[in-house]
Amino acid sequence: MGGDFYEGVVAFAPLSPGRESIMLGLVQVGEISPTMHPSARHPTCFRLDLPGVSSRAWHPSRSIEDARRLAAEKINDWICAAGLTPVMTHAGEKEI
């Protein structure tokens, strides 16, 4: 990971039991969901929908926590590739 730009910017909000939305600020950019296929190797998956990302496929993960971590890393990579950097607000919080 190129840094901790996503801290305080990426959030996860419940949708329904076992499902969460992945939020970048106030915008939903993805989803975490249980794997629906009974023979799936991993119980959870996630997908991201970010501008300029070629794949919007579901990615497997071992748990919701693992999906959160992997999604945050991918968003951090996207933020770095876009050349964005956090700006400190008057309250000392990071903003993009």
Tab-separated table of C-alpha atoms in Angstrom:
chain	number	residue	atom	x	y	z
A	1	MET	CA	0.000	0.000	0.000
A	2	GLY	CA	1.214	3.451	-0.865
A	3	GLY	CA	0.025	5.152	2.305
A	4	ASP	CA	-2.914	5.632	4.602
A	5	PHE	CA	-4.946	8.071	2.481
A	6	TYR	CA	-8.110	6.011	2.908
A	7	GLU	CA	-8.223	6.262	6.702
A	8	GLY	CA	-11.309	8.231	7.642
A	9	VAL	CA	-12.428	8.419	3.999
A	10	VAL	CA	-13.542	4.822	3.349
A	11	ALA	CA	-16.500	3.607	5.390
A	12	PHE	CA	-18.773	0.575	5.435
A	13	ALA	CA	-22.544	0.792	5.935
A	14	PRO	CA	-24.942	-2.102	6.503
A	15	LEU	CA	-27.366	-2.919	3.682
A	16	SER	CA	-29.031	-6.151	4.797
A	17	PRO	CA	-27.869	-9.083	6.929
A	18	GLY	CA	-24.420	-10.095	5.677
A	19	ARG	CA	-24.193	-7.290	3.115
A	20	GLU	CA	-22.456	-3.910	3.379
A	21	SER	CA	-21.964	-0.958	1.088
A	22	ILE	CA	-18.461	0.396	0.599
A	23	MET	CA	-18.485	4.184	0.850
A	24	LEU	CA	-15.871	6.654	-0.376
A	25	GLY	CA	-16.909	9.748	1.494
A	26	LEU	CA	-20.650	9.995	0.873
A	27	VAL	CA	-20.596	7.991	-2.395
A	28	GLN	CA	-21.245	4.256	-2.570
A	29	VAL	CA	-18.398	2.724	-4.608
A	30	GLY	CA	-18.867	-0.953	-3.883
A	31	GLU	CA	-20.489	-3.754	-1.997
A	32	ILE	CA	-19.553	-6.659	0.288
A	33	SER	CA	-21.778	-9.719	0.068
A	34	PRO	CA	-21.862	-13.348	1.113
A	35	THR	CA	-20.996	-15.756	-1.682
A	36	MET	CA	-24.216	-17.194	-3.046
A	37	HIS	CA	-22.844	-20.356	-4.674
A	38	PRO	CA	-22.850	-23.302	-2.216
A	39	SER	CA	-19.591	-24.757	-3.535
A	40	ALA	CA	-17.673	-21.457	-3.333
A	41	ARG	CA	-14.262	-21.673	-1.680
A	42	HIS	CA	-14.560	-18.287	0.068
A	43	PRO	CA	-17.668	-17.290	2.053
A	44	THR	CA	-17.535	-13.566	1.226
A	45	CYS	CA	-16.876	-11.425	-1.841
A	46	PHE	CA	-16.698	-7.736	-2.720
A	47	ARG	CA	-16.680	-5.517	-5.782
A	48	LEU	CA	-15.741	-1.917	-6.454
A	49	ASP	CA	-17.093	0.507	-9.029
A	50	LEU	CA	-14.488	3.248	-9.413
A	51	PRO	CA	-13.903	5.450	-12.487
A	52	GLY	CA	-11.134	4.126	-14.715
A	53	VAL	CA	-11.048	0.667	-13.126
A	54	SER	CA	-11.216	-1.944	-15.873
A	55	SER	CA	-12.748	-4.735	-13.784
A	56	ARG	CA	-15.911	-4.576	-11.734
A	57	ALA	CA	-15.842	-8.294	-10.987
A	58	TRP	CA	-16.551	-9.816	-7.599
A	59	HIS	CA	-13.361	-10.580	-5.632
A	60	PRO	CA	-13.296	-13.447	-3.088
A	61	SER	CA	-12.377	-12.907	0.555
A	62	ARG	CA	-12.197	-15.037	3.685
A	63	SER	CA	-14.398	-12.801	5.840
A	64	ILE	CA	-16.117	-9.435	5.975
A	65	GLU	CA	-13.070	-8.009	7.773
A	66	ASP	CA	-10.815	-9.355	5.011
A	67	ALA	CA	-13.115	-7.856	2.357
A	68	ARG	CA	-12.992	-4.485	4.136
A	69	ARG	CA	-9.199	-4.574	4.258
A	70	LEU	CA	-8.823	-5.620	0.613
A	71	ALA	CA	-11.355	-3.033	-0.586
A	72	ALA	CA	-9.607	-0.275	1.401
A	73	GLU	CA	-6.248	-1.282	-0.126
A	74	LYS	CA	-7.684	-1.215	-3.660
A	75	ILE	CA	-9.295	2.173	-3.013
A	76	ASN	CA	-5.997	3.459	-1.615
A	77	ASP	CA	-4.212	2.285	-4.783
A	78	TRP	CA	-6.878	4.033	-6.883
A	79	ILE	CA	-6.517	7.263	-4.861
A	80	CYS	CA	-2.718	7.173	-5.291
A	81	ALA	CA	-2.994	6.454	-9.041
A	82	ALA	CA	-5.386	9.403	-9.388
A	83	GLY	CA	-2.770	11.648	-7.767
A	84	LEU	CA	-5.056	12.659	-4.912
A	85	THR	CA	-3.667	13.557	-1.509
A	86	PRO	CA	-5.471	14.246	1.765
A	87	VAL	CA	-5.923	17.817	2.952
A	88	MET	CA	-6.093	18.636	6.636
A	89	THR	CA	-9.229	20.547	7.665
A	90	HIS	CA	-9.313	23.189	10.341
A	91	ALA	CA	-10.275	20.468	12.840
A	92	GLY	CA	-7.212	18.401	11.899
A	93	GLU	CA	-9.211	15.739	10.039
A	94	LYS	CA	-8.160	14.340	6.664
A	95	GLU	CA	-10.181	15.224	3.596
A	96	ILE	CA	-9.664	14.338	-0.035
